[in-house]
Tab-separated table of C-alpha atoms in Angstrom:
chain	number	residue	atom	x	y	z
A	1	MET	CA	48.614	-32.036	31.155
A	2	THR	CA	46.064	-29.290	31.082
A	3	GLU	CA	43.981	-28.696	27.969
A	4	HIS	CA	43.639	-25.150	26.717
A	5	TYR	CA	40.538	-24.078	24.925
A	6	ASP	CA	40.391	-21.266	22.493
A	7	GLU	CA	37.660	-18.993	23.743
A	8	ALA	CA	37.351	-17.297	20.397
A	9	GLY	CA	36.916	-20.597	18.584
A	10	ARG	CA	34.440	-21.892	21.176
A	11	ASP	CA	32.155	-18.920	20.823
A	12	ALA	CA	32.250	-18.812	16.968
A	13	PRO	CA	29.072	-20.173	15.212
A	14	GLU	CA	29.353	-23.622	13.653
A	15	GLU	CA	29.126	-23.848	9.867
A	16	PRO	CA	26.422	-26.153	8.483
A	17	LEU	CA	27.539	-29.578	7.318
A	18	VAL	CA	27.258	-29.923	3.544
A	19	VAL	CA	27.472	-33.337	1.874
A	20	ARG	CA	28.411	-33.318	-1.772
A	21	ASP	CA	28.076	-36.330	-4.055
A	22	LEU	CA	31.312	-36.492	-5.963
A	23	ARG	CA	30.662	-39.790	-7.734
A	24	ARG	CA	31.519	-39.756	-11.407
A	25	ILE	CA	28.412	-41.777	-12.375
A	26	ASP	CA	25.123	-40.019	-11.836
A	27	PRO	CA	22.872	-42.563	-10.003
A	28	GLU	CA	19.742	-41.030	-11.478
A	29	THR	CA	20.691	-40.768	-15.149
A	30	GLY	CA	23.480	-43.327	-15.254
A	31	LYS	CA	25.666	-40.945	-17.278
A	32	LEU	CA	29.243	-39.891	-16.656
A	33	ARG	CA	29.469	-36.348	-15.307
A	34	PRO	CA	32.473	-34.013	-15.172
A	35	ALA	CA	34.658	-34.213	-12.127
A	36	HIS	CA	34.344	-30.475	-11.400
A	37	GLU	CA	30.563	-30.555	-11.385
A	38	ALA	CA	29.233	-30.222	-7.892
A	39	PRO	CA	25.642	-31.370	-7.579
A	40	GLU	CA	23.257	-29.566	-5.332
A	41	PRO	CA	23.102	-30.871	-1.788
A	42	PRO	CA	20.265	-33.311	-1.167
A	43	VAL	CA	17.213	-32.360	0.813
A	44	GLY	CA	17.803	-32.325	4.574
A	45	SER	CA	21.508	-31.594	4.266
A	46	GLY	CA	21.058	-27.975	5.230
A	47	GLY	CA	20.821	-26.562	1.687
A	48	PRO	CA	17.815	-25.096	0.011
A	49	ALA	CA	14.850	-27.441	-0.601
A	50	SER	CA	15.109	-29.149	-3.962
A	51	GLY	CA	12.141	-29.115	-6.364
A	52	PRO	CA	11.345	-29.523	-10.032
A	53	SER	CA	13.320	-27.195	-12.215
A	54	LEU	CA	11.926	-25.302	-15.155
A	55	GLY	CA	10.710	-27.713	-17.843
A	56	GLU	CA	11.023	-30.762	-15.571
A	57	SER	CA	8.002	-33.092	-15.530
A	58	ILE	CA	6.367	-33.780	-12.183
A	59	VAL	CA	4.652	-36.991	-13.452
A	60	ASP	CA	5.797	-40.161	-11.809
A	61	GLU	CA	7.868	-42.123	-14.286
A	62	SER	CA	6.542	-45.459	-12.973
A	63	VAL	CA	2.969	-44.377	-13.716
A	64	THR	CA	3.972	-43.246	-17.192
A	65	ALA	CA	5.741	-46.534	-17.853
A	66	THR	CA	2.697	-48.548	-16.707
A	67	THR	CA	0.388	-46.554	-18.972
A	68	GLY	CA	2.733	-47.087	-21.905
A	69	VAL	CA	2.787	-50.841	-21.334
A	70	GLU	CA	-1.020	-50.957	-21.254
A	71	GLU	CA	-1.200	-49.053	-24.520
A	72	ILE	CA	1.294	-51.438	-26.097
A	73	LEU	CA	-0.691	-54.466	-24.903
A	74	THR	CA	-3.930	-52.969	-26.237
A	75	ASP	CA	-2.313	-52.335	-29.611
A	76	LEU	CA	-0.947	-55.883	-29.703
A	77	GLU	CA	-4.371	-57.317	-28.897
A	78	ARG	CA	-5.906	-55.257	-31.692
A	79	GLN	CA	-3.277	-56.431	-34.164
A	80	LEU	CA	-3.758	-60.041	-33.050
A	81	SER	CA	-7.519	-59.770	-33.563
A	82	GLU	CA	-7.026	-58.303	-37.044
A	83	ARG	CA	-4.517	-60.996	-38.039
A	84	THR	CA	-6.841	-63.715	-36.717
A	85	ALA	CA	-9.754	-62.332	-38.750
A	86	ASP	CA	-7.517	-62.171	-41.856
A	87	LEU	CA	-6.428	-65.773	-41.340
A	88	GLN	CA	-10.015	-66.975	-40.925
A	89	ARG	CA	-11.046	-65.122	-44.086
A	90	VAL	CA	-8.160	-66.631	-46.059
A	91	GLN	CA	-9.027	-70.119	-44.800
A	92	ALA	CA	-12.678	-69.671	-45.819
A	93	GLU	CA	-11.660	-68.415	-49.267
A	94	TYR	CA	-9.287	-71.350	-49.719
A	95	ALA	CA	-11.992	-73.839	-48.674
A	96	ASN	CA	-14.427	-72.297	-51.179
A	97	TYR	CA	-11.715	-72.373	-53.836
A	98	ARG	CA	-11.097	-76.087	-53.256
A	99	LYS	CA	-14.825	-76.843	-53.440
A	100	ARG	CA	-15.162	-74.847	-56.649
A	101	ILE	CA	-12.168	-76.585	-58.219
A	102	GLU	CA	-13.523	-80.013	-57.252
A	103	ARG	CA	-16.970	-79.116	-58.613
A	104	ASP	CA	-15.461	-77.884	-61.881
A	105	ARG	CA	-13.328	-81.014	-62.156
A	106	VAL	CA	-16.356	-83.274	-61.738
A	107	ALA	CA	-18.304	-81.190	-64.266
A	108	VAL	CA	-15.491	-81.482	-66.832
A	109	VAL	CA	-15.265	-85.258	-66.349
A	110	ASP	CA	-19.044	-85.688	-66.664
A	111	SER	CA	-19.108	-83.496	-69.754
A	112	ALA	CA	-16.382	-85.586	-71.390
A	113	LYS	CA	-18.221	-88.821	-70.572
A	114	ALA	CA	-21.511	-87.423	-71.867
A	115	SER	CA	-19.840	-86.384	-75.116
A	116	VAL	CA	-18.468	-89.889	-75.679
A	117	VAL	CA	-21.792	-91.530	-74.809
A	118	SER	CA	-23.683	-89.200	-77.154
A	119	ASP	CA	-21.594	-90.468	-80.058
A	120	LEU	CA	-22.616	-94.052	-79.191
A	121	LEU	CA	-26.380	-93.423	-79.133
A	122	PRO	CA	-26.877	-94.324	-82.836
A	123	LEU	CA	-25.157	-97.641	-82.135
A	124	LEU	CA	-27.565	-98.276	-79.254
A	125	ASP	CA	-30.478	-97.540	-81.598
A	126	ASP	CA	-29.180	-100.144	-84.058
A	127	LEU	CA	-28.846	-102.694	-81.264
A	128	GLU	CA	-32.409	-101.979	-80.116
A	129	ARG	CA	-33.834	-102.403	-83.640
A	130	ALA	CA	-31.854	-105.593	-84.141
A	131	GLY	CA	-33.222	-106.953	-80.877
A	132	ARG	CA	-36.827	-106.169	-81.914
A	133	HIS	CA	-36.374	-107.978	-85.227
A	134	GLY	CA	-34.676	-110.988	-83.659
A	135	ASP	CA	-31.299	-110.353	-85.288
A	136	LEU	CA	-29.438	-109.778	-82.020
A	137	THR	CA	-28.223	-113.301	-81.315
A	138	GLY	CA	-25.041	-115.196	-80.548
A	139	ALA	CA	-21.751	-113.372	-80.154
A	140	PHE	CA	-23.289	-110.195	-81.542
A	141	LYS	CA	-25.823	-110.171	-78.699
A	142	ALA	CA	-23.102	-110.789	-76.088
A	143	VAL	CA	-21.064	-107.831	-77.318
A	144	GLY	CA	-24.141	-105.613	-77.404
A	145	ASP	CA	-25.139	-106.572	-73.873
A	146	LYS	CA	-21.637	-105.806	-72.567
A	147	LEU	CA	-21.656	-102.423	-74.265
A	148	VAL	CA	-25.044	-101.491	-72.834
A	149	SER	CA	-24.037	-102.669	-69.345
A	150	SER	CA	-20.820	-100.627	-69.416
A	151	LEU	CA	-22.662	-97.496	-70.466
A	152	GLN	CA	-25.297	-97.978	-67.775
A	153	ARG	CA	-22.605	-98.354	-65.101
A	154	SER	CA	-21.085	-95.084	-66.318
A	155	GLY	CA	-24.398	-93.306	-65.705
A	156	LEU	CA	-26.374	-93.711	-68.929
A	157	GLU	CA	-30.103	-94.208	-68.423
A	158	ALA	CA	-32.801	-94.836	-71.031
A	159	PHE	CA	-36.302	-93.440	-70.612
A	160	GLY	CA	-39.542	-93.297	-72.525
A	161	THR	CA	-42.080	-96.093	-72.112
A	162	GLU	CA	-45.737	-96.380	-73.026
A	163	GLY	CA	-48.037	-95.175	-70.286
A	164	ASP	CA	-45.696	-92.498	-68.935
A	165	PRO	CA	-47.183	-89.030	-68.364
A	166	PHE	CA	-46.105	-86.687	-71.109
A	167	ASP	CA	-43.251	-84.395	-70.013
A	168	PRO	CA	-42.172	-81.810	-72.612
A	169	SER	CA	-38.760	-81.489	-70.940
A	170	VAL	CA	-37.824	-85.100	-71.797
A	171	HIS	CA	-40.376	-86.078	-74.488
A	172	GLU	CA	-40.630	-84.819	-78.034
A	173	ALA	CA	-44.177	-85.335	-79.300
A	174	VAL	CA	-44.439	-86.132	-83.024
A	175	GLN	CA	-47.951	-87.569	-82.950
A	176	HIS	CA	-51.090	-86.483	-81.116
A	177	ASN	CA	-54.390	-88.294	-80.570
A	178	THR	CA	-57.370	-87.996	-78.242
A	179	SER	CA	-59.124	-90.727	-76.350
A	180	PRO	CA	-61.577	-90.953	-73.446
A	181	GLU	CA	-59.517	-93.755	-71.958
A	182	VAL	CA	-56.790	-91.444	-70.644
A	183	ALA	CA	-57.121	-88.774	-67.973
A	184	GLY	CA	-54.424	-86.490	-69.342
A	185	PRO	CA	-51.554	-86.285	-71.851
A	186	THR	CA	-50.063	-89.779	-71.898
A	187	VAL	CA	-47.294	-91.404	-73.918
A	188	THR	CA	-48.942	-94.156	-75.957
A	189	VAL	CA	-46.318	-94.733	-78.670
A	190	VAL	CA	-42.517	-94.703	-78.287
A	191	MET	CA	-40.778	-94.250	-81.629
A	192	ARG	CA	-37.292	-93.691	-80.290
A	193	ALA	CA	-35.991	-94.084	-76.748
A	194	GLY	CA	-34.522	-91.131	-74.939
A	195	TYR	CA	-31.299	-91.116	-72.926
A	196	LYS	CA	-29.898	-89.065	-70.104
A	197	PHE	CA	-26.524	-89.090	-68.395
A	198	GLY	CA	-26.872	-88.244	-64.728
A	199	GLU	CA	-29.066	-85.127	-64.645
A	200	ARG	CA	-28.248	-84.180	-68.239
A	201	VAL	CA	-30.691	-85.116	-71.012
A	202	LEU	CA	-28.631	-86.330	-73.953
A	203	ARG	CA	-31.592	-86.917	-76.246
A	204	PRO	CA	-35.353	-86.577	-75.755
A	205	ALA	CA	-37.630	-89.494	-76.559
A	206	LEU	CA	-39.737	-89.370	-79.727
A	207	VAL	CA	-43.243	-90.290	-78.663
A	208	GLY	CA	-46.866	-90.198	-79.670
A	209	VAL	CA	-49.147	-88.490	-77.169
A	210	THR	CA	-52.793	-89.208	-76.497
A	211	ASP	CA	-54.821	-86.574	-74.705
A	212	HIS	CA	-58.144	-86.887	-72.949
A	213	GLU	CA	-61.134	-86.344	-75.219
A	214	PRO	CA	-63.494	-83.921	-73.464
A	215	GLY	CA	-67.233	-84.686	-73.404
A	216	ALA	CA	-66.845	-88.391	-74.159
A	217	ALA	CA	-67.300	-91.259	-71.736
A	218	PRO	CA	-65.176	-94.359	-71.995
A	219	VAL	CA	-66.865	-97.260	-73.806
A	220	ASP	CA	-67.173	-100.473	-71.785
A	221	ALA	CA	-65.635	-103.523	-73.347
A	222	PRO	CA	-68.255	-106.122	-74.495
A	223	VAL	CA	-68.668	-109.273	-72.475
A	224	GLU	CA	-67.510	-112.409	-74.243
A	225	GLY	CA	-70.351	-113.804	-76.393
A	226	GLU	CA	-72.367	-110.575	-76.359
A	227	LEU	CA	-72.534	-107.757	-78.853
A	228	PRO	CA	-72.052	-104.188	-77.727
A	229	ILE	CA	-75.293	-102.277	-77.307
A	230	ASP	CA	-75.626	-98.873	-78.906
A	231	ILE	CA	-77.891	-96.868	-76.622
A	232	SER	CA	-78.294	-94.152	-79.231
A	233	ALA	CA	-80.133	-96.533	-81.681
A	234	PRO	CA	-83.991	-96.814	-81.427
A	235	ILE	CA	-85.350	-99.863	-79.662
A	236	ALA	CA	-87.665	-101.983	-81.829
A	237	ASP	CA	-90.519	-103.630	-79.965
A	238	GLU	CA	-93.078	-105.501	-81.993
A	239	ASN	CA	-95.561	-105.468	-79.096
A	240	ILE	CA	-95.665	-101.691	-79.069
A	241	LYS	CA	-98.263	-100.355	-81.441
């Protein structure tokens, strides 16, 4: 069998091969496109070279996505830093609040104790006077000692003894003398004891104060069996004529 070739068909120019993507789902956008829509032929298929259309961005989407992620991370780090600073500030404020509440609670308790003890100070004065006069004996003395011990364990402290330096913040001077035997203001008489509760002075001590007498020298005590010699008196000597 002999094959016959069409001379006219052999000499006719060949048409370029065009490949059209007729898929219903656009692989680039992922959207459904109409069946009649014929997309442009891809590059290298013989059609015109494809390029960005009017209004189309030429920025690589992967680069844009990476930049967006970095911005998001930076914003998250900033928010985390702010929230951490807020939390630290709240914790510090709460710690200060707890300390202030505890300090106020202790102050209220001490104030209540001091108020009760202040009402018992006249009773302590009576016990002290009874002890000086010898009337604090027997069961009465035992009760008084227990009361004083309980108050001292609670924080009550008596002060004001003879020989203490005079302190106007805790002593109330009601008597003043001068003497060359002291170097400065000194408590020489205690008329009523003072009391303090912790650092709080409940009642100052009533004392007599003796100050140094300027220009006077202390007088030496006479030796036993001898009379004091007055150096200011004239010396009598019968042999002096």
